[in-house]
Amino acid sequence: MPKILVTGGAGYIGSHTIIELIKQNYKVIIADNLSNSDIRVLDGIEKITGIKPEFHKIDFADTKATKDFFDKQKNIDTIIHFAAFKAVGESVDFPLKYYKNNIFSLINILENMKKNMVKNIVFSSSCTVYGQAERMPVTEKTPIKKADSPYGNTKQIGEDILMDFGKANPNFNVVALRYFNPIGAHETGIIGELPKGIPNNLIPFVTQTAIGIRKQLQIFGNDYNTPDGTAIRDYIHVCDLATAHVAAIDRLKNKEKFGNFEVFNVGTGTGISVLEIVKEFETVTGQKLNYKIVGRRKGDIEKVWADTKFAEKQLNWKAKRTLSDALSSAWKWEKTIYNEQMTMNK
């Protein structure tokens, strides 16, 4: 089977995607700098699949390290490029950190793809490329507005770089997946989202609050123009998102039919508010959450959710898992890592 390089593969979405790739008999190579991930995820992947993928620690923003890595690799068919910083709020405070890492790493990878004749890439893009769209749901043809955060801008720039590179190199093929908000964990509870330090994403903060690691959940703003005043997002189970990458690889096999640059929304098609998430989590788990409304967070938009018809038709892919599935799996994962930590501390 073709060899797939997964950059950032030790991370949250990457690790779940690797499980789906292994299930489809792909040979997987993981490359990750472990800046926001844990090497122990390889053990989790092995427990679930029976296979421990080849791993390389590398920072793709480092030009020499990237070249050295590619010079040693042979027969890579496709790259799935996850490796990027991803926290909206942090990017507002540290924009250069985001531009340096997210843009330099992509350019370094593309230069070495060209040199080593690697023709296919699946790019981890984001719904943040839309900014605050005027109409919901957003389609792939929704006008791209100025990004509300440096993180979102790096995804806009990344897509532009890939499009231009594809025009200059007709044999090069791109599928860009515009993720909405991935949540949940693998059904086994063996792997899941494991942020370092204080979580930037909602669900890990919810689960850490429920289990007592955090004293209180902060909800950023209740004065948005939404039914309950809190921000609305499209929350997709991470395992559904993972299967979209397998579908994207299948699509790349037929690029002569479709052109060499395509984008797809990867979401559920349903908008859910932050307060609705809180209430559903309490219902699903029976855990009461201590939360407080605070001011809006820099870089956040009011609402966004996906029109998924194009992905459903062209990728033959559709999100299947429910919100309650995602929240119950996230809670199962939180209890797993909490119990492991308690055991280690004894």
XYZ file of C-alpha atoms in Angstrom:
346
model
C 0.000 0.000 0.000
C 1.080 3.629 -0.483
C 3.216 5.251 2.202
C 1.557 8.218 3.955
C 3.567 10.844 5.854
C 1.492 12.449 8.603
C 3.030 15.664 9.925
C 1.794 16.525 13.398
C 0.640 12.916 13.600
C 1.109 12.652 17.356
C -1.486 15.370 17.863
C -5.204 15.151 18.491
C -6.625 14.952 14.966
C -3.507 13.331 13.554
C -3.545 10.374 15.931
C -7.195 9.587 15.230
C -6.588 9.882 11.495
C -3.656 7.473 11.709
C -5.933 4.834 13.208
C -8.289 5.179 10.231
C -5.355 4.993 7.796
C -4.010 1.838 9.418
C -7.496 0.292 9.258
C -7.327 0.870 5.485
C -3.896 -0.834 5.362
C -1.871 2.294 4.630
C 1.737 2.369 5.814
C 2.040 5.452 8.012
C 5.040 7.556 9.022
C 4.557 10.100 11.805
C 6.656 13.264 12.033
C 5.989 15.635 14.925
C 7.957 18.081 17.073
C 5.880 17.138 20.174
C 5.356 20.815 21.069
C 1.689 20.185 21.854
C 1.486 16.407 21.815
C 2.768 13.394 23.727
C 4.912 10.547 22.457
C 2.780 8.144 24.517
C 0.054 8.442 21.885
C 2.081 5.941 19.834
C 1.370 3.339 22.502
C -2.319 4.169 22.281
C -2.314 3.772 18.502
C -0.582 0.415 18.903
C -3.123 -0.767 21.495
C -5.999 0.065 19.160
C -4.532 -1.132 15.852
C -1.821 -3.609 16.775
C 0.668 -1.508 14.808
C 3.124 1.092 16.116
C 3.888 3.517 13.273
C 7.371 4.727 12.433
C 8.040 8.011 14.255
C 10.436 10.913 13.663
C 10.795 13.962 15.894
C 11.183 16.986 13.632
C 10.241 20.656 13.459
C 9.193 21.402 9.882
C 9.720 25.123 10.431
C 13.438 24.234 10.501
C 14.589 24.308 6.867
C 17.693 22.140 7.300
C 15.957 19.568 9.483
C 13.152 19.277 6.942
C 15.608 18.772 4.072
C 17.575 16.164 6.022
C 14.386 14.309 6.855
C 13.122 14.173 3.270
C 16.532 13.187 1.944
C 16.297 10.007 4.023
C 12.719 9.144 3.061
C 11.789 7.062 0.042
C 8.525 6.313 -1.740
C 6.229 8.700 0.114
C 2.994 8.814 -1.884
C 0.962 11.401 0.050
C 1.441 13.870 2.905
C -1.276 14.798 5.368
C -0.112 18.096 6.831
C -1.460 18.686 10.338
C 1.646 20.253 11.870
C 0.648 23.789 12.914
C -0.158 25.895 15.945
C -3.929 26.158 16.283
C -5.110 28.334 19.189
C -7.080 31.379 17.995
C -6.635 33.434 21.154
C -2.939 32.659 21.498
C -2.355 33.656 17.879
C -3.713 37.137 18.603
C -1.177 37.549 21.410
C 1.744 35.906 19.584
C 1.175 36.457 15.847
C 4.799 36.026 14.756
C 4.954 32.643 16.458
C 2.029 31.535 14.306
C 3.257 33.010 11.030
C 6.742 31.585 11.496
C 5.589 28.090 12.400
C 2.522 27.621 10.216
C 3.817 29.290 7.037
C 7.501 28.303 7.159
C 6.648 24.666 7.803
C 4.315 24.522 4.791
C 6.857 26.167 2.470
C 9.634 23.843 3.645
C 7.438 20.808 3.043
C 6.400 21.963 -0.437
C 9.987 22.634 -1.476
C 10.982 19.143 -0.446
C 7.903 17.560 -1.976
C 8.903 19.045 -5.316
C 12.512 17.940 -4.949
C 11.523 14.405 -3.987
C 8.617 14.036 -6.447
C 5.914 13.683 -3.799
C 2.781 14.757 -5.647
C -0.124 14.600 -3.201
C -0.999 16.554 -0.068
C -4.045 16.801 2.183
C -3.929 20.165 3.934
C -5.375 20.787 7.367
C -7.312 24.012 6.789
C -10.022 25.571 8.917
C -13.433 27.195 8.899
C -11.656 30.276 10.282
C -10.760 31.104 6.663
C -14.331 32.402 6.238
C -14.030 35.016 8.973
C -17.495 36.130 10.070
C -19.583 35.174 7.066
C -22.812 37.038 6.398
C -24.864 33.931 5.618
C -25.123 30.548 7.250
C -24.321 27.817 6.562
C -21.065 28.534 4.755
C -20.336 26.735 1.501
C -16.988 26.290 -0.209
C -17.995 29.245 -2.414
C -18.757 31.584 0.495
C -16.628 34.737 0.038
C -13.422 34.673 2.078
C -13.309 37.676 4.385
C -10.394 39.085 6.293
C -9.486 36.606 9.000
C -10.320 37.534 12.588
C -7.089 36.050 13.948
C -3.511 35.400 12.850
C -4.274 31.681 13.088
C -7.122 32.042 10.593
C -4.906 34.156 8.381
C -2.226 31.450 8.313
C -4.852 29.056 6.980
C -5.940 31.552 4.321
C -2.318 32.120 3.327
C -1.666 28.376 3.376
C -4.476 27.740 0.917
C -3.190 30.544 -1.323
C 0.330 29.093 -1.267
C -0.978 25.658 -2.187
C -3.153 27.023 -4.985
C -0.271 29.012 -6.477
C 2.133 26.090 -6.102
C -0.376 23.875 -7.868
C -0.703 26.311 -10.768
C 3.071 26.333 -11.180
C 3.322 22.541 -10.798
C 0.407 20.885 -12.637
C 1.375 17.387 -11.477
C 1.010 18.443 -7.849
C -2.370 17.642 -6.219
C -4.056 19.252 -3.201
C -7.157 18.562 -1.163
C -7.687 21.184 1.550
C -10.117 20.189 4.289
C -11.714 23.111 6.087
C -12.339 21.685 9.538
C -15.029 22.980 11.764
C -14.699 22.199 15.502
C -13.410 18.688 16.249
C -14.391 17.218 19.606
C -14.587 13.822 21.268
C -12.191 10.905 21.500
C -11.733 7.372 20.261
C -14.520 5.109 21.477
C -12.043 2.943 23.390
C -11.001 5.855 25.594
C -7.379 5.027 24.765
C -6.577 8.233 22.855
C -8.151 11.681 22.821
C -7.412 15.377 23.064
C -4.545 16.015 25.496
C -3.577 19.699 25.566
C -0.495 20.812 27.435
C -1.257 23.345 30.147
C -4.541 25.251 30.177
C -6.755 24.094 27.295
C -7.526 26.529 24.482
C -10.427 24.442 23.168
C -13.841 24.218 24.792
C -14.330 20.497 25.366
C -11.065 19.727 27.216
C -11.833 22.684 29.474
C -15.332 21.292 30.031
C -14.079 17.819 30.929
C -11.239 19.118 33.104
C -13.728 21.288 34.984
C -16.113 18.378 35.439
C -13.392 16.147 36.879
C -12.006 18.865 39.161
C -8.739 19.816 37.460
C -10.133 23.273 36.672
C -12.201 25.157 39.233
C -14.468 26.857 36.732
C -15.312 26.880 33.041
C -15.152 30.304 31.448
C -17.652 31.040 28.683
C -16.382 33.844 26.505
C -19.277 36.227 25.905
C -23.059 35.962 26.160
C -23.886 39.084 24.162
C -23.568 37.651 20.649
C -26.477 37.886 18.233
C -27.433 34.242 18.787
C -30.477 32.648 20.486
C -28.784 32.324 23.891
C -26.093 34.982 23.395
C -23.164 32.548 23.268
C -21.051 31.772 20.220
C -22.184 29.069 17.800
C -19.915 26.490 16.176
C -20.216 23.269 14.184
C -18.870 20.507 16.446
C -17.737 17.368 14.616
C -16.630 14.112 16.209
C -12.882 13.716 15.676
C -13.353 10.153 14.406
C -15.689 11.415 11.681
C -13.116 14.059 10.809
C -10.472 11.337 10.638
C -12.448 9.363 8.052
C -12.647 12.491 5.871
C -8.870 12.280 5.408
C -9.133 8.739 4.079
C -11.816 9.976 1.675
C -9.505 12.842 0.651
C -6.714 10.383 -0.197
C -9.161 8.429 -2.343
C -10.039 11.694 -4.084
C -6.377 12.416 -4.802
C -6.157 9.143 -6.709
C -8.597 10.607 -9.249
C -7.261 14.154 -9.593
C -7.127 13.888 -13.385
C -10.927 14.042 -13.215
C -11.239 16.919 -10.770
C -8.261 19.275 -11.110
C -5.302 19.658 -8.804
C -6.690 21.958 -6.080
C -9.951 21.414 -4.200
C -11.385 22.508 -0.852
C -14.083 20.819 1.209
C -16.004 21.775 4.331
C -15.755 19.063 6.971
C -18.459 19.536 9.567
C -21.895 18.273 10.572
C -24.021 21.037 9.088
C -25.479 21.949 12.496
C -24.633 24.973 14.623
C -24.485 24.465 18.411
C -23.992 27.213 20.997
C -21.550 27.043 23.894
C -24.390 26.925 26.414
C -26.023 24.106 24.466
C -22.739 22.193 24.707
C -22.701 22.731 28.475
C -26.293 21.519 28.882
C -25.778 18.490 26.630
C -22.603 17.531 28.496
C -24.461 17.707 31.807
C -27.271 15.571 30.389
C -25.006 12.947 28.827
C -22.614 12.563 31.763
C -24.700 13.550 34.774
C -21.919 15.955 35.793
C -22.878 19.479 36.863
C -20.531 22.123 35.472
C -19.403 25.188 37.382
C -19.209 27.916 34.747
C -19.000 31.680 34.566
C -19.723 34.105 31.759
C -16.745 36.371 31.026
C -15.910 38.843 28.272
C -15.482 37.879 24.648
C -12.169 36.327 23.637
C -9.982 38.094 21.094
C -10.180 36.578 17.623
C -13.467 34.723 18.126
C -16.282 35.102 15.622
C -19.965 35.040 16.478
C -21.159 31.984 14.589
C -20.245 29.550 11.848
C -21.458 26.186 10.655
C -20.988 24.192 7.489
C -22.892 23.352 4.395
C -21.557 19.830 3.837
C -23.325 18.896 0.595
C -20.211 19.226 -1.573
C -18.134 16.925 0.645
C -20.984 14.438 0.927
C -21.359 14.246 -2.853
C -17.767 14.525 -4.050
C -15.900 12.760 -1.233
C -18.694 10.280 -0.543
C -18.250 11.236 3.109
C -20.674 12.284 5.826
C -20.408 12.838 9.586
C -22.219 9.960 11.313
C -21.667 10.373 15.045
C -23.889 12.483 17.306
C -23.045 15.299 19.685
C -23.809 13.025 22.623
C -21.432 10.416 21.151
C -18.673 13.020 21.043
C -19.259 14.348 24.549
C -19.553 10.933 26.174
C -16.330 9.782 24.469
C -14.532 12.956 25.592
C -15.661 12.287 29.170
C -14.546 8.655 28.969
C -11.115 9.813 27.777
C -10.855 12.440 30.529
C -11.582 9.826 33.191
C -8.988 7.511 31.655
C -6.153 10.022 31.793
C -7.230 11.282 35.224
C -7.170 7.756 36.651
C -3.775 7.118 35.063
C -2.429 10.287 36.649
C -3.847 9.356 40.067
C -2.217 5.919 39.796
C 1.146 7.447 38.900
C 0.961 9.837 41.853
C 0.345 7.112 44.408
